Amino acid sequence: MTRVVVVGDLMTDTVARAAYPLAKGSDTPAAVTSHGGGSGANVAAWLALEGAEVAFVGRRGSDIAGRNRDMELMGSGVDARLVMDSERPTGTCVVLVTHKGDRTMLSDPGANSALLPEDIERCKDLFTQGVHFHLSGYSLINEGSRKAAIHALDLARQAQMSVSVDGASSSPLKRMGAEPFLEWTQGARLLVVNAAEAEVLTGRDNPEAAAKVLTAWYPQVVIKNGAEGSLWYTNGRPDAVTVAADPVEKIVDGTGAGDAFIAGFLPPWLDGKPPAEALASGNRLAAQALQHLGARPSLDVLDNPIH
């Protein structure tokens, strides 16, 4: 069984899905719902759906939202190691989804911004050889949790764990700058980014060219390219391995699709399966995420997983 430790962000997503094109300065009918979110927590939940043994380390508020997020993760089969913050609320993200499925996010990290190295130390038992470590890029981008994220990376290296990192989101990554991110994460075995994040890190708008540049820092690079599918590249190969995206009849909500991709990709990749097989698994789970509201597996999917 694949064993993974995820360190990252935990959020409550308030999703407003517009029924029509947004009427700027006026009202637009929408379906408004709340769901568990946070990139790191999403990856953990989708990994559990895939049958992985997964632990998630993060921070939540002492509010009802935090308790609900905690219970959701445990209910999905995740070993949730959440530190309770008595001063800050659980992180919240307002997700605006257009009638076409495009999304814009407004984030308040809340308790996520207070994740401490001591919180990671309390979970030191999870950092053992033979277990994979995945770090959500949001924990590095957020200045408040950065020391904890770097400490987690150090612990993983000391334990000789395989390490993967994702790029979080292009806009905050651009505000922070490419050089610090590349420096802090150098030594990770795998980087997973989307095309926009890859461009921020390399200045290349061609995903394959960006992947080749990124292998100067990471042995293997995966780039998610939306409707175009995904690609994998490593030094020593003349070309990238590319796999087309799974067809999706109707995009309901793109929130969490990239996190689902990571969860689909990691188990076969860690099992040594061909890159094309791992990419196809990631594409499959991303397509599944696109077809329902919210960033986590829906309850009916948890009851009836599709493989």
Coordinates of C-alpha atoms in Angstrom, one line a residue, residues 4-292:
V4 CA 2.1 9.3 2.1
V5 CA 2.5 12.2 4.5
V6 CA 1.1 15.5 3.4
V7 CA 1.9 18.8 5.0
G8 CA -0.2 21.7 3.9
D9 CA -3.3 23.9 4.1
L10 CA -6.8 23.2 5.4
M11 CA -9.7 25.4 4.4
T12 CA -13.4 25.8 4.3
D13 CA -14.4 26.6 0.7
T14 CA -17.6 28.7 0.2
V15 CA -18.4 28.0 -3.4
A16 CA -20.7 30.4 -5.3
R17 CA -21.6 28.9 -8.7
A18 CA -23.2 31.5 -11.0
A19 CA -26.1 30.3 -13.1
Y20 CA -25.5 33.0 -15.7
P21 CA -22.7 35.3 -16.8
L22 CA -21.7 37.6 -13.9
A23 CA -23.5 40.9 -13.8
K24 CA -20.8 43.2 -12.7
G25 CA -22.2 45.7 -10.1
S26 CA -25.5 43.9 -9.9
D27 CA -27.0 40.5 -8.9
T28 CA -26.4 37.1 -10.4
P29 CA -28.3 34.0 -9.3
A30 CA -26.0 31.4 -7.8
A31 CA -25.9 28.2 -5.9
V32 CA -23.8 28.8 -2.7
T33 CA -22.5 25.8 -0.8
S34 CA -19.7 25.1 1.7
H35 CA -17.1 22.3 1.4
G36 CA -13.9 21.1 2.9
G37 CA -10.9 22.6 1.0
G38 CA -7.2 23.5 1.2
S39 CA -4.8 22.1 -1.4
G40 CA -2.9 19.9 1.0
A41 CA -6.0 18.5 2.7
N42 CA -7.6 17.9 -0.8
V43 CA -4.6 15.9 -1.9
A44 CA -4.8 13.8 1.2
A45 CA -8.5 13.2 0.8
W46 CA -8.2 12.1 -2.8
L47 CA -5.2 9.9 -1.9
A48 CA -7.3 8.1 0.6
L49 CA -9.9 7.5 -2.1
E50 CA -7.2 5.9 -4.2
G51 CA -6.5 3.5 -1.3
A52 CA -3.3 5.1 0.0
E53 CA -2.4 5.1 3.7
V54 CA -2.2 8.9 4.2
A55 CA -1.6 11.3 7.1
F56 CA -2.2 15.0 6.9
V57 CA -0.4 17.6 9.1
G58 CA -2.0 21.0 9.4
R59 CA -3.6 23.6 11.6
R60 CA -7.2 24.5 12.2
G61 CA -9.2 26.9 14.4
S62 CA -11.1 25.9 17.5
D63 CA -14.4 26.8 15.6
I64 CA -17.1 24.6 14.3
A65 CA -15.7 24.8 10.8
G66 CA -12.4 23.4 12.1
R67 CA -14.1 20.6 13.8
N68 CA -16.1 19.7 10.7
R69 CA -13.0 19.7 8.5
D70 CA -11.3 17.5 11.0
M71 CA -14.2 15.0 11.0
E72 CA -14.4 15.0 7.2
L73 CA -10.8 14.1 6.8
M74 CA -11.0 11.3 9.3
G75 CA -14.2 10.1 7.7
S76 CA -12.5 9.9 4.4
G77 CA -9.8 7.7 5.9
V78 CA -7.1 10.3 6.5
D79 CA -4.9 10.2 9.6
A80 CA -5.6 13.9 10.4
R81 CA -2.9 15.4 12.6
L82 CA -4.4 18.9 13.1
V83 CA -3.2 21.3 15.7
M84 CA -6.0 23.4 17.2
D85 CA -5.4 27.2 17.1
S86 CA -7.3 29.0 19.8
E87 CA -6.6 32.5 18.4
R88 CA -7.2 32.1 14.7
P89 CA -10.2 30.8 12.7
T90 CA -10.0 27.9 10.3
G91 CA -8.9 29.1 6.9
T92 CA -11.6 30.2 4.5
C93 CA -11.7 30.5 0.7
V94 CA -14.5 32.1 -1.3
V95 CA -14.6 30.4 -4.7
L96 CA -16.4 32.2 -7.4
V97 CA -17.3 29.8 -10.2
T98 CA -18.7 31.1 -13.5
H99 CA -21.5 29.5 -15.4
K100 CA -18.7 27.9 -17.6
G101 CA -16.9 26.4 -14.7
D102 CA -14.0 28.9 -14.5
R103 CA -13.0 29.8 -10.9
T104 CA -11.6 32.8 -9.0
M105 CA -10.5 32.4 -5.4
L106 CA -10.4 34.8 -2.5
S107 CA -8.4 33.3 0.4
D108 CA -8.1 34.0 4.1
P109 CA -5.5 31.5 5.4
G110 CA -6.5 31.9 9.1
A111 CA -4.9 29.2 11.3
N112 CA -2.8 27.9 8.3
S113 CA -0.6 31.0 8.6
A114 CA 0.5 29.9 12.2
L115 CA 1.7 26.4 11.3
L116 CA 4.9 26.1 13.4
P117 CA 8.1 23.9 13.3
E118 CA 6.9 22.6 16.7
D119 CA 3.7 21.3 15.0
I120 CA 5.8 19.3 12.6
E121 CA 8.0 18.0 15.4
R122 CA 4.9 16.6 17.2
C123 CA 4.3 14.5 14.1
K124 CA 7.9 13.4 13.7
D125 CA 6.9 9.7 14.0
L126 CA 5.4 10.0 10.5
F127 CA 8.7 10.9 8.9
T128 CA 10.2 7.5 8.2
Q129 CA 12.1 5.9 5.3
G130 CA 9.8 4.2 2.8
V131 CA 7.1 6.8 3.2
H132 CA 6.5 9.5 0.6
F133 CA 6.3 13.2 1.7
H134 CA 4.3 15.7 -0.2
L135 CA 4.4 19.4 0.5
S136 CA 1.7 21.8 -0.5
G137 CA 3.3 24.9 -2.1
Y138 CA 0.9 27.1 -0.2
S139 CA 2.7 26.4 3.1
L140 CA 5.9 27.8 1.5
I141 CA 4.3 30.8 -0.1
N142 CA 2.6 31.8 3.2
E143 CA 5.2 33.5 5.2
G144 CA 3.7 32.5 8.5
S145 CA 3.9 28.7 7.8
R146 CA 7.2 28.9 5.8
K147 CA 9.5 27.8 8.6
A148 CA 7.3 24.8 9.4
A149 CA 7.3 23.8 5.7
I150 CA 11.1 24.1 5.4
H151 CA 11.4 22.1 8.6
A152 CA 9.2 19.4 7.2
L153 CA 11.3 19.2 4.1
D154 CA 14.4 18.9 6.2
L155 CA 12.9 16.1 8.3
A156 CA 11.9 14.2 5.1
R157 CA 15.4 14.5 3.7
Q158 CA 16.9 13.3 6.9
A159 CA 14.6 10.3 6.9
Q160 CA 15.5 9.6 3.2
M161 CA 11.9 9.9 2.2
S162 CA 11.0 10.6 -1.4
V163 CA 9.7 14.1 -1.7
S164 CA 7.2 15.9 -4.0
V165 CA 6.2 19.5 -4.0
D166 CA 3.4 21.4 -5.9
G167 CA 3.5 25.0 -7.1
A168 CA 0.3 26.1 -5.3
S169 CA -1.0 29.0 -7.5
S170 CA 0.6 31.2 -10.1
S171 CA -0.4 34.6 -8.7
P172 CA 1.0 34.2 -5.1
L173 CA 4.0 32.3 -6.5
K174 CA 4.7 35.3 -8.7
R175 CA 4.4 37.7 -5.8
M176 CA 6.9 35.7 -3.8
G177 CA 9.3 35.2 -6.6
A178 CA 10.6 32.1 -8.4
E179 CA 14.1 32.1 -6.9
P180 CA 13.2 31.5 -3.3
F181 CA 10.7 28.8 -4.2
L182 CA 13.3 26.9 -6.3
E183 CA 16.0 27.3 -3.5
W184 CA 13.7 26.1 -0.7
T185 CA 12.5 23.1 -2.7
Q186 CA 15.7 22.0 -4.4
G187 CA 16.3 18.3 -3.6
A188 CA 12.7 17.3 -4.0
R189 CA 12.4 14.3 -6.3
L190 CA 9.3 15.6 -8.1
L191 CA 7.8 19.0 -8.8
V192 CA 4.1 19.2 -9.9
V193 CA 2.9 22.5 -11.4
N194 CA 0.4 23.7 -13.9
A195 CA 1.4 25.6 -17.0
A196 CA 0.9 29.0 -15.5
E197 CA 3.1 28.1 -12.4
A198 CA 5.7 26.6 -14.7
E199 CA 5.9 29.9 -16.6
V200 CA 6.3 31.9 -13.4
L201 CA 9.2 29.7 -12.3
T202 CA 11.0 29.6 -15.7
G203 CA 9.7 32.4 -17.9
R204 CA 8.8 29.8 -20.6
D205 CA 5.3 29.8 -21.9
N206 CA 5.8 26.4 -23.6
P207 CA 5.1 23.7 -21.0
E208 CA 7.7 21.2 -22.4
A209 CA 10.4 23.9 -22.6
A210 CA 9.5 24.9 -19.0
A211 CA 9.8 21.3 -17.8
K212 CA 13.2 21.0 -19.4
V213 CA 14.4 24.1 -17.6
L214 CA 12.9 22.9 -14.2
T215 CA 14.9 19.6 -14.4
A216 CA 17.9 21.7 -13.4
W217 CA 16.4 21.7 -9.9
Y218 CA 14.2 18.6 -9.8
P219 CA 15.0 15.1 -11.2
Q220 CA 11.4 14.8 -12.5
V221 CA 8.8 17.4 -13.4
V222 CA 5.1 17.0 -14.1
I223 CA 3.1 19.9 -15.7
K224 CA -0.7 19.9 -15.7
N225 CA -2.0 21.6 -18.8
G226 CA -5.7 21.7 -18.4
A227 CA -7.7 20.5 -21.3
E228 CA -4.5 19.6 -23.1
G229 CA -3.7 16.9 -20.5
S230 CA -0.4 16.5 -18.7
L231 CA 3.3 15.9 -19.3
W232 CA 6.2 14.3 -17.5
Y233 CA 9.9 15.1 -18.2
T234 CA 13.2 14.0 -16.8
N235 CA 16.8 14.6 -17.8
G236 CA 18.2 12.1 -20.3
R237 CA 15.0 11.8 -22.4
P238 CA 14.8 13.6 -25.8
D239 CA 11.1 14.4 -25.3
A240 CA 8.5 14.7 -22.6
V241 CA 5.9 12.0 -22.1
T242 CA 2.4 13.5 -22.7
V243 CA -1.0 12.1 -22.1
A244 CA -4.3 13.7 -23.3
A245 CA -6.9 14.8 -20.8
D246 CA -9.9 12.6 -20.1
P247 CA -13.0 13.9 -21.9
V248 CA -15.4 15.8 -19.6
E249 CA -18.9 16.4 -20.9
K250 CA -19.6 19.3 -18.5
I251 CA -17.3 21.1 -16.1
V252 CA -19.2 21.7 -12.9
D253 CA -16.4 23.1 -10.7
G254 CA -12.6 23.2 -11.3
T255 CA -11.8 23.6 -7.6
G256 CA -9.5 20.8 -6.5
A257 CA -9.0 19.2 -9.9
G258 CA -5.2 19.9 -9.7
D259 CA -5.1 18.4 -6.2
A260 CA -7.0 15.3 -7.4
F261 CA -4.5 15.0 -10.3
I262 CA -1.6 14.8 -7.8
A263 CA -3.4 12.2 -5.8
G264 CA -4.0 10.1 -8.9
F265 CA -0.5 10.5 -10.2
L266 CA 1.5 9.7 -7.0
P267 CA 0.5 6.0 -6.2
P268 CA 1.4 4.6 -9.6
W269 CA 4.5 6.8 -9.9
L270 CA 5.7 5.6 -6.4
D271 CA 5.0 2.0 -7.5
G272 CA 7.4 2.5 -10.4
K273 CA 4.8 2.3 -13.1
P274 CA 5.5 4.0 -16.5
P275 CA 5.1 7.8 -16.5
A276 CA 2.3 7.6 -19.1
E277 CA 0.3 5.3 -16.7
A278 CA 0.8 7.7 -13.8
L279 CA -0.2 10.7 -15.9
A280 CA -3.3 8.9 -17.1
S281 CA -4.3 8.1 -13.5
G282 CA -3.9 11.7 -12.6
N283 CA -5.9 12.8 -15.6
R284 CA -8.7 10.4 -14.6
L285 CA -9.0 11.7 -11.1
A286 CA -8.9 15.3 -12.2
A287 CA -11.7 14.7 -14.6
Q288 CA -13.7 13.1 -11.8
A289 CA -13.1 16.2 -9.7
L290 CA -14.3 18.5 -12.4
Q291 CA -17.7 17.0 -12.5
H292 CA -18.9 17.8 -9.0

